[in-house]
Amino acid sequence: MAVPIAVLDCDLLLYGRGHRTLDRFKLEDVTDEYLVSMYGFPRQFIYYLVDLLGASLSRPTQRSRAISPETQILAALGFYTSGSFQTRMGDAIGISQASMSRCVANVTEALVERASQFIHFPEDEATVQSLKDEFYGLAGMPGVLGVVDCTHVAIKAPNAEDLSYVNRKGLHSLNCLMVCDARGVLLSAETHWPGSLPDCTVLQQAALTSQFETELHKDGWLLGDSSFFLRTWLMTPLHIPETPAEYRYNMAHSATHNVIERTFRTIRSRFRCLDGSKGTLQYSPEKSSHIILACCVLHNISLEHGLDVWSSPATGHMEQPEEEYEQMESMDSEACRIRQELLLTHFS
């Protein structure tokens, strides 16, 4: 495959004749612009990941020359943000395609081990109130603790007999249930559900439901679209609004819930391995789920470091089966009462 002259020139300027060895590649030897273009993130962010994951990535090895944590992280970021094990990517840091694959596996597991550290609901009252205030500022919807939705990520077929991962479009995928706050920070991410499961079934079986029904806040709720059932802790839009208050409620609901759609677009734009433009994730469902979760962790860490969630343009395409919404009004009379009270108190 032809390589653009500009890329060849850049590589020659950076590496001279031949490529740097593992020991000679140093972050300080290249520009921030190069790091962002090649690995998707600036220098200080990469240094932070080295500090965060270094101990996990320096485990004992029988190889005479273990790959440094820094190099492993660069390799993994290169894959997450480009979606491929390009030879030039590996050459740039002096490792083979096989080593690239091992680095991705190592970094992925190290990030997954830390998922609960970076993806969680706030617990102290002040932070919870701040969360509600930020949502209220979007469109006047009170009491919102997060917006929830599902998105599909394409994977290779596990085997010919297993149809549980075939989604409504006939493609193999994982159906990922996520919740985010008003800034796009993920508060929950369950990335392992088979693509054949509709969104309402995923939520019904999810740990998120158990969390909200047994542990979490009784003075607030999530917002979900019409693919979910109305619950005491999950406000959905009205299917057939009739009064001005019901129309205002639906408009505020839609404007607030849109935050998670923007978050999904940003994640697949930043992590091209998920967007489908490079094909499906070529791993088992379990490993694919871990890669998705690792990208979710990186997404939250990037927000902590001031990398704006809305700064990346939406590109590529993540397979997203269209849900055929049915009349899914809850038979839960308490949930109906809470929504009606919300309508009367805030939208009448």
C-alpha positions as CSV (number, residue, x, y, z in Angstrom):
1,M,0.0,0.0,0.0
2,A,1.4,3.4,-1.0
3,V,2.5,5.6,1.9
4,P,2.0,9.3,1.6
5,I,5.3,11.2,1.0
6,A,4.4,13.6,3.9
7,V,4.3,10.6,6.3
8,L,7.6,9.2,5.0
9,D,9.3,12.6,5.4
10,C,7.9,12.9,8.9
11,D,9.2,9.5,9.9
12,L,12.6,10.2,8.4
13,L,12.9,13.5,10.3
14,L,11.9,11.8,13.5
15,Y,13.8,8.5,13.2
16,G,16.6,9.0,10.6
17,R,17.6,5.9,8.7
18,G,15.7,3.1,10.3
19,H,13.5,3.3,13.4
20,R,14.3,3.8,17.1
21,T,14.7,0.9,19.3
22,L,12.5,0.4,22.4
23,D,15.1,1.9,24.7
24,R,15.7,4.9,22.5
25,F,12.2,6.1,21.9
26,K,11.5,8.9,24.4
27,L,8.3,11.0,24.7
28,E,10.4,14.1,25.1
29,D,12.0,13.6,21.7
30,V,8.8,14.1,19.8
31,T,6.4,17.0,19.6
32,D,2.9,17.2,21.2
33,E,1.4,17.5,17.7
34,Y,3.0,14.2,16.7
35,L,1.8,12.4,19.8
36,V,-1.8,13.7,19.3
37,S,-1.8,12.8,15.6
38,M,-0.3,9.3,16.2
39,Y,-1.7,8.3,19.6
40,G,-4.7,10.6,20.1
41,F,-3.5,12.3,23.3
42,P,-0.9,14.9,24.5
43,R,2.3,14.2,26.4
44,Q,1.1,15.0,29.9
45,F,-1.9,12.7,29.5
46,I,0.4,9.9,28.5
47,Y,2.7,10.6,31.4
48,Y,-0.3,10.3,33.7
49,L,-1.2,6.9,32.3
50,V,2.4,5.7,32.8
51,D,2.2,6.7,36.4
52,L,-1.3,5.2,36.8
53,L,-0.6,1.9,35.0
54,G,3.1,1.5,35.3
55,A,3.1,-1.0,38.2
56,S,0.6,-3.3,36.4
57,L,2.5,-3.2,33.2
58,S,5.9,-3.9,34.8
59,R,4.9,-7.4,35.9
60,P,7.7,-10.1,35.8
61,T,8.4,-11.5,32.4
62,Q,10.7,-14.2,31.1
63,R,11.5,-12.2,28.1
64,S,15.0,-10.8,28.0
65,R,13.8,-7.3,27.0
66,A,10.4,-6.5,28.5
67,I,8.5,-3.8,26.7
68,S,8.4,-0.7,28.9
69,P,5.1,0.6,30.3
70,E,5.5,3.8,28.3
71,T,5.8,1.8,25.0
72,Q,2.9,-0.5,25.9
73,I,0.6,2.5,26.6
74,L,1.6,4.2,23.3
75,A,0.8,1.0,21.4
76,A,-2.6,0.6,23.1
77,L,-3.5,4.2,22.5
78,G,-2.5,3.9,18.9
79,F,-4.9,1.0,18.5
80,Y,-7.8,2.5,20.5
81,T,-7.6,5.8,18.5
82,S,-6.9,4.4,15.0
83,G,-8.6,1.0,15.1
84,S,-5.9,-0.9,13.5
85,F,-2.5,-2.6,14.1
86,Q,-0.7,-0.6,11.4
87,T,2.8,-1.7,10.7
88,R,3.9,2.0,10.8
89,M,2.4,2.4,14.2
90,G,4.5,-0.5,15.6
91,D,7.6,0.6,13.7
92,A,7.3,4.1,15.2
93,I,7.9,2.6,18.7
94,G,10.0,-0.3,17.6
95,I,7.7,-3.3,18.1
96,S,6.1,-5.9,15.9
97,Q,2.4,-6.3,15.2
98,A,2.3,-9.3,17.5
99,S,3.8,-7.2,20.3
100,M,1.3,-4.5,19.6
101,S,-1.5,-7.0,20.2
102,R,0.0,-8.1,23.5
103,C,0.4,-4.5,24.6
104,V,-3.2,-3.7,23.8
105,A,-4.2,-6.7,25.9
106,N,-2.0,-5.7,28.8
107,V,-3.1,-2.1,28.9
108,T,-6.8,-3.0,28.4
109,E,-6.7,-5.3,31.4
110,A,-4.9,-2.7,33.5
111,L,-7.6,-0.1,32.7
112,V,-10.5,-2.5,33.3
113,E,-9.0,-3.2,36.7
114,R,-9.4,0.5,37.5
115,A,-12.9,1.0,36.0
116,S,-14.6,1.4,39.3
117,Q,-12.1,4.1,40.3
118,F,-13.1,6.3,37.3
119,I,-16.7,5.2,36.5
120,H,-19.1,5.6,39.3
121,F,-22.0,7.6,40.7
122,P,-21.2,10.4,43.2
123,E,-22.0,9.6,46.8
124,D,-21.7,12.7,48.9
125,E,-24.7,15.0,49.0
126,A,-23.0,18.1,47.7
127,T,-21.8,16.3,44.6
128,V,-25.2,14.8,44.0
129,Q,-26.8,18.2,44.3
130,S,-24.3,19.7,41.9
131,L,-25.1,16.8,39.4
132,K,-28.8,17.7,39.6
133,D,-28.1,21.4,39.2
134,E,-26.0,20.9,36.1
135,F,-28.8,18.8,34.5
136,Y,-31.4,21.3,35.5
137,G,-29.4,24.0,33.8
138,L,-29.7,22.2,30.4
139,A,-33.5,22.3,30.0
140,G,-35.2,22.7,33.3
141,M,-35.6,19.0,34.1
142,P,-35.3,18.6,37.9
143,G,-34.0,15.7,40.0
144,V,-31.9,14.2,37.2
145,L,-29.0,12.0,38.4
146,G,-28.0,10.8,34.9
147,V,-29.1,10.0,31.4
148,V,-29.2,6.3,30.3
149,D,-29.1,4.7,26.9
150,C,-27.7,1.7,25.0
151,T,-25.3,1.7,22.0
152,H,-24.1,-1.2,19.9
153,V,-20.4,-1.9,19.0
154,A,-19.8,-4.4,16.2
155,I,-17.7,-7.5,16.9
156,K,-16.6,-10.5,14.9
157,A,-19.0,-13.5,15.0
158,P,-18.0,-15.7,18.0
159,N,-19.0,-18.9,16.2
160,A,-21.6,-20.0,13.6
161,E,-23.9,-21.5,16.2
162,D,-24.1,-18.5,18.6
163,L,-26.9,-16.2,17.5
164,S,-27.1,-14.3,20.8
165,Y,-24.8,-11.6,19.5
166,V,-26.8,-11.0,16.2
167,N,-28.7,-7.7,16.5
168,R,-31.8,-6.5,14.7
169,K,-29.8,-5.6,11.6
170,G,-28.3,-9.1,11.4
171,L,-24.9,-8.0,12.5
172,H,-22.9,-9.3,15.5
173,S,-22.5,-6.7,18.3
174,L,-22.3,-6.0,22.0
175,N,-25.2,-3.9,23.4
176,C,-23.6,-1.5,25.9
177,L,-25.6,0.2,28.6
178,M,-24.2,3.5,29.8
179,V,-25.2,6.5,32.0
180,C,-23.5,9.9,31.8
181,D,-23.8,13.2,33.6
182,A,-24.4,16.6,32.1
183,R,-20.8,17.0,31.0
184,G,-20.6,13.6,29.3
185,V,-18.7,11.9,32.2
186,L,-19.7,8.2,32.4
187,L,-21.3,7.2,35.7
188,S,-22.0,3.6,34.7
189,A,-20.9,1.4,31.8
190,E,-21.9,-2.2,31.2
191,T,-20.3,-3.3,28.0
192,H,-20.9,-7.1,27.9
193,W,-24.5,-7.6,26.8
194,P,-25.2,-9.6,23.7
195,G,-26.4,-7.6,20.7
196,S,-29.6,-9.6,20.3
197,L,-31.0,-8.3,23.6
198,P,-33.3,-5.2,23.3
199,D,-32.5,-2.2,25.4
200,C,-35.3,-2.8,27.8
201,T,-34.1,-6.4,28.5
202,V,-30.5,-5.2,29.0
203,L,-31.7,-2.7,31.6
204,Q,-33.9,-5.2,33.3
205,Q,-31.0,-7.6,33.8
206,A,-28.3,-4.9,34.5
207,A,-26.5,-4.2,37.7
208,L,-27.6,-0.6,37.2
209,T,-31.2,-1.6,38.0
210,S,-30.2,-3.5,41.1
211,Q,-28.2,-0.4,42.2
212,F,-31.1,1.9,41.9
213,E,-33.7,-0.3,43.3
214,T,-31.7,-1.4,46.4
215,E,-29.1,1.2,47.1
216,L,-29.1,4.5,45.4
217,H,-30.9,7.9,45.7
218,K,-34.6,8.0,46.4
219,D,-34.8,11.7,45.7
220,G,-33.9,11.6,42.0
221,W,-34.0,9.6,38.8
222,L,-32.4,8.7,35.5
223,L,-33.8,9.8,32.2
224,G,-34.3,7.1,29.5
225,D,-35.9,7.1,26.1
226,S,-39.0,5.2,25.0
227,S,-37.1,1.9,24.7
228,F,-37.3,1.6,28.5
229,F,-40.1,1.1,30.9
230,L,-41.1,4.0,33.2
231,R,-39.9,3.3,36.8
232,T,-39.8,5.2,40.0
233,W,-36.1,6.0,39.4
234,L,-36.3,6.2,35.6
235,M,-38.4,8.9,33.9
236,T,-39.3,8.3,30.2
237,P,-41.1,10.5,27.8
238,L,-44.9,10.4,27.3
239,H,-45.8,8.5,24.1
240,I,-48.8,10.7,23.2
241,P,-48.5,14.1,24.9
242,E,-51.8,16.0,24.9
243,T,-51.5,18.9,27.3
244,P,-49.1,21.9,27.1
245,A,-47.4,20.6,30.3
246,E,-46.9,17.2,28.7
247,Y,-45.3,18.8,25.6
248,R,-43.0,20.9,27.8
249,Y,-42.0,17.8,29.8
250,N,-41.2,15.9,26.6
251,M,-39.2,18.7,25.2
252,A,-37.1,19.1,28.4
253,H,-36.7,15.4,28.6
254,S,-35.4,15.1,25.0
255,A,-33.0,18.1,25.3
256,T,-31.6,16.6,28.5
257,H,-31.3,13.1,27.3
258,N,-29.5,14.2,24.1
259,V,-26.3,14.5,26.2
260,I,-25.7,10.8,26.1
261,E,-26.1,10.7,22.3
262,R,-23.4,13.4,22.0
263,T,-21.3,11.4,24.5
264,F,-21.6,8.3,22.3
265,R,-20.6,10.2,19.2
266,T,-17.6,11.7,21.0
267,I,-16.4,8.3,22.3
268,R,-16.6,6.6,18.9
269,S,-14.9,9.7,17.3
270,R,-12.0,9.6,19.8
271,F,-11.7,5.8,19.9
272,R,-11.9,4.7,16.3
273,C,-11.6,1.0,17.2
274,L,-15.3,1.3,18.2
275,D,-16.8,3.3,15.4
276,G,-17.0,0.5,12.8
277,S,-14.9,2.4,10.1
278,K,-12.0,-0.1,10.5
279,G,-14.4,-3.1,10.7
280,T,-15.5,-5.1,13.7
281,L,-13.5,-5.7,16.8
282,Q,-11.6,-8.9,16.0
283,Y,-11.8,-10.4,19.5
284,S,-14.1,-12.7,21.5
285,P,-17.1,-11.0,23.1
286,E,-15.3,-10.9,26.5
287,K,-12.2,-9.3,25.2
288,S,-14.2,-6.9,23.0
289,S,-16.2,-5.9,26.1
290,H,-13.0,-5.2,28.0
291,I,-11.7,-3.0,25.1
292,I,-14.9,-1.0,25.1
293,L,-14.7,-0.6,28.9
294,A,-11.1,0.5,28.7
295,C,-12.0,3.2,26.2
296,C,-14.8,4.3,28.6
297,V,-12.2,4.6,31.4
298,L,-9.9,6.7,29.1
299,H,-12.9,8.8,28.1
300,N,-13.5,9.8,31.8
301,I,-9.8,10.3,32.5
302,S,-9.5,12.6,29.5
303,L,-12.3,14.7,30.9
304,E,-10.5,14.9,34.3
305,H,-7.6,16.3,32.3
306,G,-9.6,19.0,30.6
307,L,-9.8,17.3,27.2
308,D,-13.3,18.7,26.3
309,V,-15.9,16.0,25.6
310,W,-17.4,18.0,22.8
311,S,-14.1,19.0,21.1
312,S,-13.9,16.0,18.7
313,P,-15.9,16.1,15.5
314,A,-18.2,13.1,15.0
315,T,-16.7,10.7,12.4
316,G,-17.1,7.1,11.5
317,H,-20.1,4.9,12.3
318,M,-20.9,2.7,15.2
319,E,-23.5,0.0,14.3
320,Q,-26.7,1.1,16.1
321,P,-29.7,-1.0,15.4
322,E,-32.9,1.0,15.3
323,E,-35.2,0.1,18.1
324,E,-38.9,-0.4,17.2
325,Y,-40.4,1.4,20.2
326,E,-43.5,-0.2,21.5
327,Q,-46.1,1.1,23.9
328,M,-43.9,0.4,27.0
329,E,-45.8,2.4,29.6
330,S,-45.1,1.0,33.1
331,M,-47.8,-0.7,35.1
332,D,-46.1,0.6,38.1
333,S,-48.6,3.0,39.6
334,E,-46.1,4.6,41.9
335,A,-43.8,5.5,38.8
336,C,-46.9,6.9,37.0
337,R,-47.7,9.0,40.1
338,I,-44.2,10.4,40.4
339,R,-44.1,11.4,36.7
340,Q,-47.6,13.0,37.0
341,E,-46.4,14.9,40.1
342,L,-43.3,16.1,38.1
343,L,-45.6,17.3,35.3
344,L,-47.8,19.3,37.7
345,T,-45.1,20.7,39.8
346,H,-42.6,21.8,37.2
347,F,-44.2,21.9,33.8
348,S,-47.8,23.1,34.3
